[in-house]
Amino acid sequence: KGKAVNVLSKGQAFGGLALLYNCPRTASVVATEASRVWGASGDEFKRALQETSLKNASENRAYLDAISMFDGLSDQQKLLLSESMRHEVVQAGYRVLSEGDYGTAIYFVKRGELKAVSGGSLTGGVHSASVHIGTFKAGDVFGENSVFSKEMRTSTVFATQQCELFSLTIENLREVLGDDLATCLDDSFILHGLKRSPIMSQFSSTQQKKIAAGMEMKNLMSDTRFDADGVRFVLVLDGQLICKPEPRSQDQVRLSRGNWLEESGMFQMDEEKSEKSQELAKVRVSVVDTKTRMRTEDGKSITVISAGHEGTRVAFLTREGMGKVLFDFGMSAVGNSEEAMDYMRKMLVTKKV
């Protein structure tokens, strides 16, 4: 005789909230016709939820590890984000983001395809009079620009087929990374890049954090030349760098997000293979010409560095910046770039020995 609050039909479940939160039932359920139901005990229900939660967290973490945006985060930060990730399946024609809205979440495509358009209107899953901006497929990320910039979305994104998506809300990200999301991700990514460098990795974690804080950032327009004079270390944050060994050379090396360059004059390691052993190596510290040369991760010599066709964002450390950081470490004898370079040479040679 009480007030009806809901009507349940085939495929729907009930009774889970009281078990989940260990609280009294808030409503009675009465059959209005002959029905057949199945149920699980509280212990079985909680065990099933726990197993599902652990499985989802493991899958989310594996997926999160594959996203370059989060490369610099710690294991604990990734674990917390993976537990907060929301999974959803959307059908063809479903609008995920709308142009003009403010960003509330970042989306990751696990399966399917979506389109981004600007302008026009959406009717029955079909856009008319709109400009095609891009396509998102498995492994792509979208929605992050408006979240980080706190500006309105500049395009509408809708599914062209059934899609499986993950998402993280602003609240999820702020709980783990703090209020300044973009800066936190950049700082973490730069620190991750320093740890991958055979030179910068010689410093302690505390020193690496100070080096990362001393690095500068720069946005390069399409095909703009990057002046590496006086630069010790360069890390690609977004886009691509196109590198050449010489100005007129036809050979090119393309560096993407996470790739880095170091000044050749810092260290030059020549490995000489012995007939008896492939593991013997010789370290030679050499002096290069006055023309600034950089080297890639695989040892290729570079003198010309330009932004890719879509522009590039880089973080870099200058000679004087390195000297200042080392001076701040309390190394009073290391006060300029040349002394800093000499100190780093000694660190690497000592490590090798």
Short mmCIF file of C-alpha atoms in Angstrom, two decimals:
data_model
loop_
_atom_site.label_atom_id
_atom_site.label_comp_id
_atom_site.label_asym_id
_atom_site.label_seq_id
_atom_site.Cartn_x
_atom_site.Cartn_y
_atom_site.Cartn_z
CA LYS A 1 0.00 0.00 0.00
CA GLY A 2 3.04 2.27 0.03
CA LYS A 3 4.04 4.72 -2.71
CA ALA A 4 5.49 3.09 -5.84
CA VAL A 5 9.00 4.45 -6.46
CA ASN A 6 10.06 2.21 -9.33
CA VAL A 7 8.91 -0.56 -11.66
CA LEU A 8 11.39 -3.33 -12.47
CA SER A 9 11.28 -5.48 -15.59
CA LYS A 10 13.33 -8.26 -17.20
CA GLY A 11 17.10 -7.70 -17.01
CA GLN A 12 17.03 -5.24 -14.10
CA ALA A 13 18.57 -5.86 -10.68
CA PHE A 14 17.65 -4.72 -7.17
CA GLY A 15 18.88 -5.06 -3.61
CA GLY A 16 22.53 -4.36 -4.31
CA LEU A 17 22.84 -0.97 -2.61
CA ALA A 18 21.98 -2.28 0.84
CA LEU A 19 24.63 -4.99 0.48
CA LEU A 20 27.18 -2.63 -1.00
CA TYR A 21 26.84 0.04 1.70
CA ASN A 22 25.73 -2.29 4.54
CA CYS A 23 22.62 -0.22 5.27
CA PRO A 24 18.89 -0.98 5.83
CA ARG A 25 16.62 -1.49 2.84
CA THR A 26 14.86 1.70 1.74
CA ALA A 27 12.01 0.05 -0.17
CA SER A 28 9.99 -3.18 -0.37
CA VAL A 29 9.82 -5.15 -3.62
CA VAL A 30 6.53 -6.89 -4.48
CA ALA A 31 5.78 -9.08 -7.52
CA THR A 32 2.81 -7.76 -9.53
CA GLU A 33 2.62 -10.99 -11.56
CA ALA A 34 4.19 -14.45 -11.62
CA SER A 35 7.94 -13.83 -11.83
CA ARG A 36 11.21 -15.73 -11.78
CA VAL A 37 14.31 -14.20 -10.20
CA TRP A 38 17.75 -15.33 -9.07
CA GLY A 39 19.85 -13.88 -6.32
CA ALA A 40 23.20 -14.05 -4.55
CA SER A 41 24.11 -13.93 -0.89
CA GLY A 42 25.78 -10.85 0.53
CA ASP A 43 29.18 -12.57 0.76
CA GLU A 44 29.02 -13.83 -2.83
CA PHE A 45 27.86 -10.42 -4.03
CA LYS A 46 30.76 -8.61 -2.34
CA ARG A 47 33.29 -11.20 -3.56
CA ALA A 48 32.08 -10.83 -7.14
CA LEU A 49 32.29 -7.04 -6.88
CA GLN A 50 35.81 -7.23 -5.48
CA GLU A 51 37.00 -9.57 -8.24
CA THR A 52 35.44 -7.38 -10.92
CA SER A 53 36.95 -4.26 -9.37
CA LEU A 54 40.44 -5.79 -9.26
CA LYS A 55 40.14 -7.01 -12.84
CA ASN A 56 38.94 -3.62 -14.09
CA ALA A 57 41.67 -1.79 -12.17
CA SER A 58 44.31 -4.07 -13.70
CA GLU A 59 42.96 -3.53 -17.23
CA ASN A 60 42.66 0.21 -16.66
CA ARG A 61 46.23 0.39 -15.37
CA ALA A 62 47.54 -1.49 -18.41
CA TYR A 63 45.66 0.89 -20.69
CA LEU A 64 46.87 3.93 -18.74
CA ASP A 65 50.49 2.75 -19.07
CA ALA A 66 50.09 2.85 -22.86
CA ILE A 67 49.03 6.54 -22.89
CA SER A 68 52.02 8.84 -23.38
CA MET A 69 50.26 11.72 -21.63
CA PHE A 70 50.80 9.97 -18.30
CA ASP A 71 54.32 8.67 -18.92
CA GLY A 72 55.87 10.83 -16.23
CA LEU A 73 53.48 9.93 -13.40
CA SER A 74 54.50 7.73 -10.48
CA ASP A 75 53.11 4.20 -10.01
CA GLN A 76 50.95 5.42 -7.14
CA GLN A 77 49.47 8.26 -9.23
CA LYS A 78 48.70 5.87 -12.08
CA LEU A 79 47.10 3.42 -9.67
CA LEU A 80 44.81 6.11 -8.26
CA LEU A 81 43.81 7.31 -11.74
CA SER A 82 43.17 3.77 -12.99
CA GLU A 83 40.78 3.20 -10.08
CA SER A 84 38.89 6.38 -11.04
CA MET A 85 38.57 5.64 -14.76
CA ARG A 86 35.04 5.31 -16.06
CA HIS A 87 34.24 2.79 -18.80
CA GLU A 88 31.37 3.27 -21.23
CA VAL A 89 30.11 1.94 -24.57
CA VAL A 90 28.42 4.38 -26.96
CA GLN A 91 26.52 3.70 -30.18
CA ALA A 92 27.01 5.20 -33.63
CA GLY A 93 25.73 8.79 -33.75
CA TYR A 94 26.17 9.38 -30.02
CA ARG A 95 27.57 12.84 -29.25
CA VAL A 96 30.36 12.61 -26.66
CA LEU A 97 31.46 16.28 -26.67
CA SER A 98 29.68 19.42 -27.83
CA GLU A 99 31.30 22.51 -29.27
CA GLY A 100 30.95 25.49 -26.93
CA ASP A 101 30.79 23.44 -23.72
CA TYR A 102 33.46 23.66 -21.06
CA GLY A 103 35.62 20.58 -20.59
CA THR A 104 34.69 18.29 -17.71
CA ALA A 105 36.56 15.11 -18.69
CA ILE A 106 39.28 13.62 -20.87
CA TYR A 107 38.35 10.66 -23.10
CA PHE A 108 40.43 7.71 -24.27
CA VAL A 109 39.39 5.50 -27.18
CA LYS A 110 39.73 1.78 -26.51
CA ARG A 111 37.75 0.60 -29.52
CA GLY A 112 35.84 2.16 -32.42
CA GLU A 113 36.04 5.44 -34.30
CA LEU A 114 34.80 8.98 -33.64
CA LYS A 115 34.78 12.18 -35.66
CA ALA A 116 35.47 15.75 -34.58
CA VAL A 117 33.62 18.52 -36.47
CA SER A 118 33.15 22.24 -36.07
CA GLY A 119 29.99 24.20 -36.78
CA GLY A 120 26.86 22.80 -38.43
CA SER A 121 24.10 20.82 -36.74
CA LEU A 122 23.50 17.24 -35.63
CA THR A 123 20.32 15.48 -36.72
CA GLY A 124 19.82 11.77 -36.28
CA GLY A 125 23.53 11.19 -35.83
CA VAL A 126 24.35 13.01 -39.09
CA HIS A 127 26.17 16.37 -39.12
CA SER A 128 25.33 18.90 -41.79
CA ALA A 129 27.19 22.05 -42.86
CA SER A 130 30.07 21.20 -40.54
CA VAL A 131 33.84 21.25 -41.03
CA HIS A 132 35.66 17.96 -40.46
CA ILE A 133 38.44 18.48 -37.88
CA GLY A 134 39.78 15.00 -37.32
CA THR A 135 39.17 11.34 -36.55
CA PHE A 136 39.86 9.48 -33.32
CA LYS A 137 40.64 5.76 -33.26
CA ALA A 138 41.81 3.18 -30.72
CA GLY A 139 44.65 4.60 -28.62
CA ASP A 140 43.75 8.26 -29.24
CA VAL A 141 42.93 10.86 -26.60
CA PHE A 142 40.49 13.76 -26.99
CA GLY A 143 38.97 16.48 -24.84
CA GLU A 144 42.20 17.28 -22.99
CA ASN A 145 42.80 20.74 -24.49
CA SER A 146 39.72 22.38 -23.00
CA VAL A 147 40.30 20.61 -19.67
CA PHE A 148 43.87 21.93 -19.37
CA SER A 149 43.18 25.39 -20.82
CA LYS A 150 39.85 25.80 -18.98
CA GLU A 151 38.35 27.17 -22.21
CA MET A 152 35.26 26.12 -24.19
CA ARG A 153 35.49 23.14 -26.52
CA THR A 154 36.16 24.12 -30.13
CA SER A 155 34.63 21.05 -31.76
CA THR A 156 31.91 18.42 -31.44
CA VAL A 157 32.94 14.76 -31.21
CA PHE A 158 30.51 11.96 -32.07
CA ALA A 159 30.79 8.21 -32.65
CA THR A 160 30.64 6.92 -36.23
CA GLN A 161 30.30 3.32 -34.97
CA GLN A 162 29.94 1.54 -31.66
CA CYS A 163 32.81 2.71 -29.46
CA GLU A 164 34.33 1.69 -26.16
CA LEU A 165 35.69 4.64 -24.17
CA PHE A 166 37.48 5.38 -20.93
CA SER A 167 37.20 8.77 -19.25
CA LEU A 168 38.67 10.72 -16.35
CA THR A 169 36.82 13.71 -14.95
CA ILE A 170 38.47 16.95 -13.84
CA GLU A 171 37.68 15.97 -10.25
CA ASN A 172 39.46 12.62 -10.69
CA LEU A 173 42.53 14.35 -12.11
CA ARG A 174 42.64 17.10 -9.49
CA GLU A 175 42.42 14.63 -6.62
CA VAL A 176 45.63 12.99 -7.87
CA LEU A 177 47.51 15.79 -9.65
CA GLY A 178 46.31 18.99 -8.00
CA ASP A 179 44.63 22.05 -9.50
CA ASP A 180 47.19 22.90 -12.22
CA LEU A 181 46.77 19.74 -14.29
CA ALA A 182 48.75 20.76 -17.37
CA THR A 183 51.78 21.94 -15.38
CA CYS A 184 51.77 18.81 -13.24
CA LEU A 185 51.68 16.52 -16.27
CA ASP A 186 54.46 18.51 -17.97
CA ASP A 187 56.65 18.43 -14.86
CA SER A 188 56.14 14.70 -14.44
CA PHE A 189 56.85 14.06 -18.11
CA ILE A 190 60.05 16.14 -18.07
CA LEU A 191 61.26 14.29 -14.99
CA HIS A 192 60.52 11.00 -16.75
CA GLY A 193 62.60 12.16 -19.74
CA LEU A 194 65.54 13.10 -17.53
CA LYS A 195 65.52 9.66 -15.92
CA ARG A 196 65.77 8.04 -19.35
CA SER A 197 68.86 10.06 -20.26
CA PRO A 198 72.16 8.24 -19.53
CA ILE A 199 73.63 11.60 -18.49
CA MET A 200 70.86 13.18 -16.44
CA SER A 201 70.04 9.87 -14.76
CA GLN A 202 73.39 10.11 -12.92
CA PHE A 203 71.86 12.69 -10.59
CA SER A 204 69.75 11.79 -7.56
CA SER A 205 65.95 12.06 -7.69
CA THR A 206 66.03 15.31 -5.71
CA GLN A 207 68.62 16.79 -8.06
CA GLN A 208 66.64 15.66 -11.11
CA LYS A 209 63.58 17.49 -9.81
CA LYS A 210 65.59 20.69 -9.48
CA ILE A 211 67.01 20.23 -12.98
CA ALA A 212 63.48 19.76 -14.32
CA ALA A 213 62.39 22.95 -12.56
CA GLY A 214 65.30 24.79 -14.22
CA MET A 215 64.28 23.79 -17.75
CA GLU A 216 62.58 26.23 -20.11
CA MET A 217 59.66 25.54 -22.44
CA LYS A 218 59.11 26.83 -25.94
CA ASN A 219 56.40 26.55 -28.59
CA LEU A 220 57.78 26.32 -32.13
CA MET A 221 55.62 27.24 -35.09
CA SER A 222 55.47 24.96 -38.12
CA ASP A 223 58.91 24.42 -39.74
CA THR A 224 60.56 26.95 -37.37
CA ARG A 225 64.29 26.43 -36.74
CA PHE A 226 65.29 25.72 -33.13
CA ASP A 227 68.51 27.45 -32.10
CA ALA A 228 70.48 24.89 -30.08
CA ASP A 229 73.42 27.20 -29.36
CA GLY A 230 74.16 26.98 -25.67
CA VAL A 231 71.62 24.18 -25.13
CA ARG A 232 72.55 21.04 -23.22
CA PHE A 233 69.37 18.97 -23.32
CA VAL A 234 66.12 19.06 -25.36
CA LEU A 235 62.96 17.02 -24.72
CA VAL A 236 59.98 16.86 -27.11
CA LEU A 237 56.72 17.51 -25.23
CA ASP A 238 54.30 17.62 -28.18
CA GLY A 239 54.56 17.35 -31.94
CA GLN A 240 57.74 16.42 -33.81
CA LEU A 241 61.27 17.74 -34.28
CA ILE A 242 62.92 17.23 -37.66
CA CYS A 243 66.68 16.88 -37.27
CA LYS A 244 69.51 16.81 -39.83
CA PRO A 245 73.24 16.06 -39.45
CA GLU A 246 74.09 19.02 -41.72
CA PRO A 247 72.05 21.89 -43.26
CA ARG A 248 72.17 20.47 -46.81
CA SER A 249 71.82 16.85 -45.80
CA GLN A 250 68.88 14.83 -47.15
CA ASP A 251 68.95 12.53 -44.13
CA GLN A 252 66.34 13.28 -41.49
CA VAL A 253 65.63 12.04 -38.00
CA ARG A 254 62.13 12.63 -36.64
CA LEU A 255 61.76 12.91 -32.89
CA SER A 256 58.32 12.55 -31.31
CA ARG A 257 56.93 13.11 -27.82
CA GLY A 258 59.33 11.72 -25.23
CA ASN A 259 62.39 11.68 -27.51
CA TRP A 260 65.37 13.80 -26.50
CA LEU A 261 68.65 15.34 -27.68
CA GLU A 262 71.84 16.03 -25.73
CA GLU A 263 74.79 18.19 -26.62
CA SER A 264 77.53 16.01 -28.09
CA GLY A 265 80.22 17.93 -26.23
CA MET A 266 78.89 16.78 -22.86
CA PHE A 267 80.02 13.21 -23.37
CA GLN A 268 81.07 11.09 -26.26
CA MET A 269 81.12 7.37 -25.63
CA ASP A 270 82.94 5.16 -28.11
CA GLU A 271 82.30 1.48 -27.66
CA GLU A 272 85.05 -0.74 -29.05
CA LYS A 273 84.07 -4.36 -29.36
CA SER A 274 86.70 -6.95 -28.48
CA GLU A 275 87.08 -10.19 -30.43
CA LYS A 276 86.79 -12.08 -27.17
CA SER A 277 83.88 -10.17 -25.64
CA GLN A 278 80.99 -8.08 -26.89
CA GLU A 279 80.54 -6.44 -23.49
CA LEU A 280 83.83 -4.56 -23.20
CA ALA A 281 83.53 -0.79 -23.75
CA LYS A 282 85.84 2.16 -23.67
CA VAL A 283 84.74 5.64 -22.59
CA ARG A 284 86.44 8.57 -24.28
CA VAL A 285 85.70 12.17 -23.31
CA SER A 286 86.41 14.32 -26.35
CA VAL A 287 86.25 17.93 -27.40
CA VAL A 288 84.10 18.76 -30.44
CA ASP A 289 84.25 21.79 -32.70
CA THR A 290 82.76 25.12 -31.68
CA LYS A 291 79.66 24.45 -33.78
CA THR A 292 76.94 23.21 -31.47
CA ARG A 293 76.18 19.58 -32.15
CA MET A 294 73.46 17.53 -30.53
CA ARG A 295 73.08 13.79 -30.47
CA THR A 296 69.98 11.63 -30.46
CA GLU A 297 69.22 8.75 -28.11
CA ASP A 298 70.79 6.30 -30.58
CA GLY A 299 73.94 8.43 -30.96
CA LYS A 300 73.26 10.21 -34.28
CA SER A 301 74.97 13.60 -34.61
CA ILE A 302 72.63 16.54 -35.29
CA THR A 303 73.30 20.21 -36.15
CA VAL A 304 69.96 21.37 -37.65
CA ILE A 305 66.74 21.15 -35.62
CA SER A 306 63.33 22.31 -36.88
CA ALA A 307 59.72 21.99 -35.79
CA GLY A 308 57.41 19.59 -37.61
CA HIS A 309 54.64 20.72 -39.94
CA GLU A 310 52.10 20.92 -37.11
CA GLY A 311 54.39 22.79 -34.72
CA THR A 312 56.30 21.46 -31.72
CA ARG A 313 56.53 22.11 -28.00
CA VAL A 314 59.85 21.41 -26.31
CA ALA A 315 61.52 21.69 -22.92
CA PHE A 316 65.23 22.47 -22.88
CA LEU A 317 68.12 23.07 -20.51
CA THR A 318 70.80 25.65 -21.31
CA ARG A 319 74.46 25.55 -20.28
CA GLU A 320 74.05 28.45 -17.88
CA GLY A 321 70.86 26.91 -16.53
CA MET A 322 72.73 23.71 -15.79
CA GLY A 323 75.51 25.67 -14.08
CA LYS A 324 73.01 27.54 -11.92
CA VAL A 325 71.23 24.33 -10.91
CA LEU A 326 74.48 22.71 -9.88
CA PHE A 327 75.46 25.84 -7.97
CA ASP A 328 72.11 25.66 -6.17
CA PHE A 329 72.95 22.08 -5.17
CA GLY A 330 75.63 23.60 -2.93
CA MET A 331 78.52 22.88 -5.27
CA SER A 332 80.17 26.25 -4.91
CA ALA A 333 83.03 25.27 -7.19
CA VAL A 334 80.60 24.68 -10.05
CA GLY A 335 79.48 28.14 -10.99
CA ASN A 336 79.49 28.24 -14.77
CA SER A 337 78.55 26.07 -17.70
CA GLU A 338 82.01 24.72 -18.49
CA GLU A 339 82.62 23.66 -14.90
CA ALA A 340 79.18 22.10 -14.87
CA MET A 341 79.99 20.12 -18.01
CA ASP A 342 83.31 18.97 -16.54
CA TYR A 343 81.54 17.85 -13.36
CA MET A 344 79.01 15.83 -15.36
CA ARG A 345 81.79 14.20 -17.42
CA LYS A 346 83.45 13.04 -14.22
CA MET A 347 80.15 11.68 -12.91
CA LEU A 348 79.57 9.54 -16.00
CA VAL A 349 83.17 8.29 -16.19
CA THR A 350 83.12 7.39 -12.49
CA LYS A 351 79.82 5.57 -12.98
CA LYS A 352 81.34 3.59 -15.87
CA VAL A 353 84.37 2.63 -13.83
#
